[in-house]
C-alpha positions as a printed NumPy array, in Angstrom:
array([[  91.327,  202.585, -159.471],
       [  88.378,  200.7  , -159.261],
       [  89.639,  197.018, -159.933],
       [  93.134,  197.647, -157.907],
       [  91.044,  198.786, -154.96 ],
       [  88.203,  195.436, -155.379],
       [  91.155,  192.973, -155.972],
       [  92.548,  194.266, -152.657],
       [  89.357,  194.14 , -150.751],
       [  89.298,  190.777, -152.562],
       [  92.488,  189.261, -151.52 ],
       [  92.609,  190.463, -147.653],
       [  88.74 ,  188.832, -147.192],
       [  90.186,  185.592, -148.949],
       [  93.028,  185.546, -147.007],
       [  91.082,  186.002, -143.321],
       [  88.431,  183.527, -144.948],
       [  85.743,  185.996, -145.174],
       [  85.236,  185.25 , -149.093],
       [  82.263,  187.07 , -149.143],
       [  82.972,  190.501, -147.126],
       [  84.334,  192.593, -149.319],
       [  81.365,  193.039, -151.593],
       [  79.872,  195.217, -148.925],
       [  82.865,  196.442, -147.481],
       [  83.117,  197.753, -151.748],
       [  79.714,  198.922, -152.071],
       [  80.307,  200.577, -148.63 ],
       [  82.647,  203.037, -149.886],
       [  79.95 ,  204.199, -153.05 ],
       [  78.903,  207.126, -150.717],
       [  82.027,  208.511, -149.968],
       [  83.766,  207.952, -153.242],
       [  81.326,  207.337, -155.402],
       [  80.349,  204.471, -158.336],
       [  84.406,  204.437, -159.702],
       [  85.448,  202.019, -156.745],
       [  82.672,  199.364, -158.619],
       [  84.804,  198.275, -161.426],
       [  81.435,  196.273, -162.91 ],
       [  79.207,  199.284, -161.949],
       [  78.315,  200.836, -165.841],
       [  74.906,  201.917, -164.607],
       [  73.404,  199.502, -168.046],
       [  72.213,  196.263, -168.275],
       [  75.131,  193.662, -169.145],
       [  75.911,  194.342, -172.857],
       [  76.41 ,  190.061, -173.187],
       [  72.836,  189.402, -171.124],
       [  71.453,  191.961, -173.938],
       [  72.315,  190.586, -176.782],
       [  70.982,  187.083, -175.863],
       [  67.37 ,  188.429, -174.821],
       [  67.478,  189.874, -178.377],
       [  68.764,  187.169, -180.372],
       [  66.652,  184.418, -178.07 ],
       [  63.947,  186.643, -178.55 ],
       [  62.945,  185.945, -174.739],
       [  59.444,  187.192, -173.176],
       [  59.418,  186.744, -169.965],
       [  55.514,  187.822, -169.455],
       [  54.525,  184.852, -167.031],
       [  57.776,  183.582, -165.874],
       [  59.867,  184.266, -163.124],
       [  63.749,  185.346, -162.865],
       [  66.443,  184.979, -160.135],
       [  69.3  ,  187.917, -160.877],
       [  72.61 ,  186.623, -158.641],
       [  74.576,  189.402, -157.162],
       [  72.791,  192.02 , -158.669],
       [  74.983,  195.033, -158.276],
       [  73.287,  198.221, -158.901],
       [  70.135,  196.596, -160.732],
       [  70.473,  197.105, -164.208],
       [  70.114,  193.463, -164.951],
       [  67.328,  193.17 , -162.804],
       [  65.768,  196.156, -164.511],
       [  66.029,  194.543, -168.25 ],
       [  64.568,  191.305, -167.204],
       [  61.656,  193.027, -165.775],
       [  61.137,  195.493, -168.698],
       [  60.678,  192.024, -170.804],
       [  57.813,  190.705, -168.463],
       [  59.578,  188.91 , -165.854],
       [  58.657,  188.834, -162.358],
       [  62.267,  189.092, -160.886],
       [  64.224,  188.635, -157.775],
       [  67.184,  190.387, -157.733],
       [  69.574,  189.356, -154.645],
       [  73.146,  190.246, -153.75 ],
       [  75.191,  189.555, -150.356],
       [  76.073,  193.253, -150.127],
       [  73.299,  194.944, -148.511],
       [  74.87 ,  198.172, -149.464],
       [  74.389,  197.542, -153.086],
       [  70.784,  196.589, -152.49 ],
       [  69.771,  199.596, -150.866],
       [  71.982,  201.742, -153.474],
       [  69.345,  199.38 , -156.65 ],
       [  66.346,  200.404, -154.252],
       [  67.206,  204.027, -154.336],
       [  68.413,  204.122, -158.361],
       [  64.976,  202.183, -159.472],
       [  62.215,  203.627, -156.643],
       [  59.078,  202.465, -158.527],
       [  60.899,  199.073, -159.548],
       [  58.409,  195.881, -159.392],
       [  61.868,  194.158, -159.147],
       [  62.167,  192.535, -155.705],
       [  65.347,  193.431, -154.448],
       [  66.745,  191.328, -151.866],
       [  69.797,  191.165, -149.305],
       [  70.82 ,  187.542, -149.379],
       [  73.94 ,  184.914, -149.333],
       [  74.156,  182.53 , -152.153],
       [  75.31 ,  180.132, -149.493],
       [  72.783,  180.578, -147.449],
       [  69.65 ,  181.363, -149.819],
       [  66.127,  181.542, -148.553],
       [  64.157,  178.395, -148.631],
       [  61.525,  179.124, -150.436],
       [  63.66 ,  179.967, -153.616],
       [  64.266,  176.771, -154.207],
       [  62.659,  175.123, -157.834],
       [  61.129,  178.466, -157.996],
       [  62.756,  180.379, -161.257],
       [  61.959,  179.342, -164.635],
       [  65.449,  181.899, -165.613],
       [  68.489,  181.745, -163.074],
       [  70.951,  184.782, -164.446],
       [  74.662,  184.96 , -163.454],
       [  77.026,  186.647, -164.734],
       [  80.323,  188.027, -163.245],
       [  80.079,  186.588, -159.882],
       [  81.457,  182.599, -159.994],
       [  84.814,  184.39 , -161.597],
       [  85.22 ,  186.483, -158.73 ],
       [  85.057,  183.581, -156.135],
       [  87.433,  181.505, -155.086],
       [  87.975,  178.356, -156.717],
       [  86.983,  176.148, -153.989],
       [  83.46 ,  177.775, -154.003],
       [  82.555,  177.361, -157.355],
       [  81.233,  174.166, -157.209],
       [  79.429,  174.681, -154.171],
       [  77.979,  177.901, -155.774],
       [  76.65 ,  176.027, -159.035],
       [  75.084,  173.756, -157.13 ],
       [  72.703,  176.46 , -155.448],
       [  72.371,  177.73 , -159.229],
       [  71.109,  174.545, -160.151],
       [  68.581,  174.363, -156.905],
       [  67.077,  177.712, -157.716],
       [  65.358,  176.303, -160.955],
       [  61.961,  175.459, -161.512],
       [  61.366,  172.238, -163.943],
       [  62.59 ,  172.901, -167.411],
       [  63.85 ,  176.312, -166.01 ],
       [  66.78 ,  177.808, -167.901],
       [  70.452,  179.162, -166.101],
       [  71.814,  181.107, -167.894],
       [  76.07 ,  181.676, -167.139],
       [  78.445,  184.558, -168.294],
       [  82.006,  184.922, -167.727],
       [  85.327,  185.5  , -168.559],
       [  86.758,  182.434, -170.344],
       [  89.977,  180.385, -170.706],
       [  91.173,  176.924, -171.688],
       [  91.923,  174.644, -169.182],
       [  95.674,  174.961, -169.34 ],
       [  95.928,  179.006, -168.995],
       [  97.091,  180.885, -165.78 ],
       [  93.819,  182.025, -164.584],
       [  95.882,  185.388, -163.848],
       [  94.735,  187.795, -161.267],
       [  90.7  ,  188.265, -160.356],
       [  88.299,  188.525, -161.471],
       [  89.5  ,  184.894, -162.802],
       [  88.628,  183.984, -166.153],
       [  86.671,  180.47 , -166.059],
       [  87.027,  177.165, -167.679],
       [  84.094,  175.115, -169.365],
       [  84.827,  172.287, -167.333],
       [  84.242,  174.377, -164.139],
       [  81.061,  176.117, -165.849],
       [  80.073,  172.215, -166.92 ],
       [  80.268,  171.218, -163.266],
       [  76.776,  172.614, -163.199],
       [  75.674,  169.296, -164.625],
       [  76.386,  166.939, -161.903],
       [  73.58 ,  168.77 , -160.046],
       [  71.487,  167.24 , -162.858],
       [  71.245,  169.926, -166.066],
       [  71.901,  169.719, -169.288],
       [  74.248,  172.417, -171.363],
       [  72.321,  172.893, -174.615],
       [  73.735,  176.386, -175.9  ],
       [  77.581,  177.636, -175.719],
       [  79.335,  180.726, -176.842],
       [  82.97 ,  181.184, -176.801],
       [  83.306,  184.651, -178.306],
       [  85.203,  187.999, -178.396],
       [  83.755,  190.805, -176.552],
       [  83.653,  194.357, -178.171],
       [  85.397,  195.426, -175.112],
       [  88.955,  197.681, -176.112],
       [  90.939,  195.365, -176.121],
       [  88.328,  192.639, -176.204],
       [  87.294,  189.828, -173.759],
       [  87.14 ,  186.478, -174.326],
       [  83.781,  185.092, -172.722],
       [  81.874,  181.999, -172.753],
       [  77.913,  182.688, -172.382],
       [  76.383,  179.099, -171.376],
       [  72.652,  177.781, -171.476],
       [  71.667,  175.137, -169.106],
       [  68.633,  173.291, -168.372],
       [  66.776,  171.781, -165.909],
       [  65.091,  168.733, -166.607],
       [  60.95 ,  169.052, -166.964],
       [  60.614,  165.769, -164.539],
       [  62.575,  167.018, -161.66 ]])
């Protein structure tokens, strides 16, 4: 039910050219029907963010970490639990009051904001930019206007770090959330990082997924 009922929140705010609405008009409806209308919402952190803080061995004690479109938190959570000081931020201030209520004594900063329209101050700030899930689910004209906010969020030599659905460039993208390319996840460079780290794996998803996870850096003379 979940992802029927998102793609047709999805397609009605796309087609009125509200792109954005129906995250809150989703996250609106967890309090009379509960967390099965959030397809994405599996109350843990992201299974794919997980495994990279392990294997990267990542300590984020003295650093700072942007979480875009946060969801429910869980994210947010796991990058605090391994030292970060972390902004969490999603356009839907339904699902920020519903991370707020799950995580009470959170140090996470949990913020109602539009990608498009960030606050100021965020800018060069993070030395970790997380996303994951929320380019696929925009429209394609957006994406490149949504990296390039990505990209201004970093601090010098700050890392973003990108996870989505994957596909090669000649595949039907299908229906959303649309599974991306790496030369729209590349785009991220002509706002002046470098890749240097790529996976294009299998999931352990049933079936499984096919996913890229991509590194990118800022450079340290910005």
């Amino acid at each position: 039910m979940g992802r029927l009922f998102a793609r047709g929140l999805a397609q009605a705010a796309i087609a009125r050219g509200e792109p954005l609405a129906w995250f809150e008009e989703l996250y609106a409806q967890v309090e009379s029907s509960g967390l099965s209308v959030v397809p994405w919402a599996d109350l843990e952190p992201n299974p794919n963010l997980v495994a990279w803080l392990d294997r990267e061995r990542v300590d984020g004690r003295g650093k700072s970490a942007l979480v875009v479109g946060c969801g429910l938190g869980d994210d947010a959570e796991e990058l605090s639990r391994r030292g970060f000081q972390v902004t969490a931020f999603d356009v839907s201030g339904s699902a920020i009051a519903l991370a707020a209520k799950r995580f009470p004594s959170s140090a996470v900063e949990y913020v109602a904001a539009d990608l498009f329209q960030p606050p100021t101050d965020w800018t060069g700030g993070y030395d970790l930019v997380c996303e994951a899930y929320t380019l696929q689910v925009l429209p394609g004209w957006l994406r490149q206007k949504a990296l390039g906010h990505l990209a201004g969020f970093l601090a010098p030599a700050g890392k973003l770090l990108l996870i989505a659905r994957a596909r090669d460039d000649a595949e039907d993208p299908g229906e959303l959330p649309w599974p991306l390319t790496l030369t729209e996840l590349d785009a991220v460079t002509g706002f002046g990082l470098e890749r240097i780290a790529l996976e294009d794996y299998f999931d352990d998803e049933v079936p499984p997924v096919r996913r890229f996870r991509a590194v990118y850096r800022c450079p340290s003379n910005r």
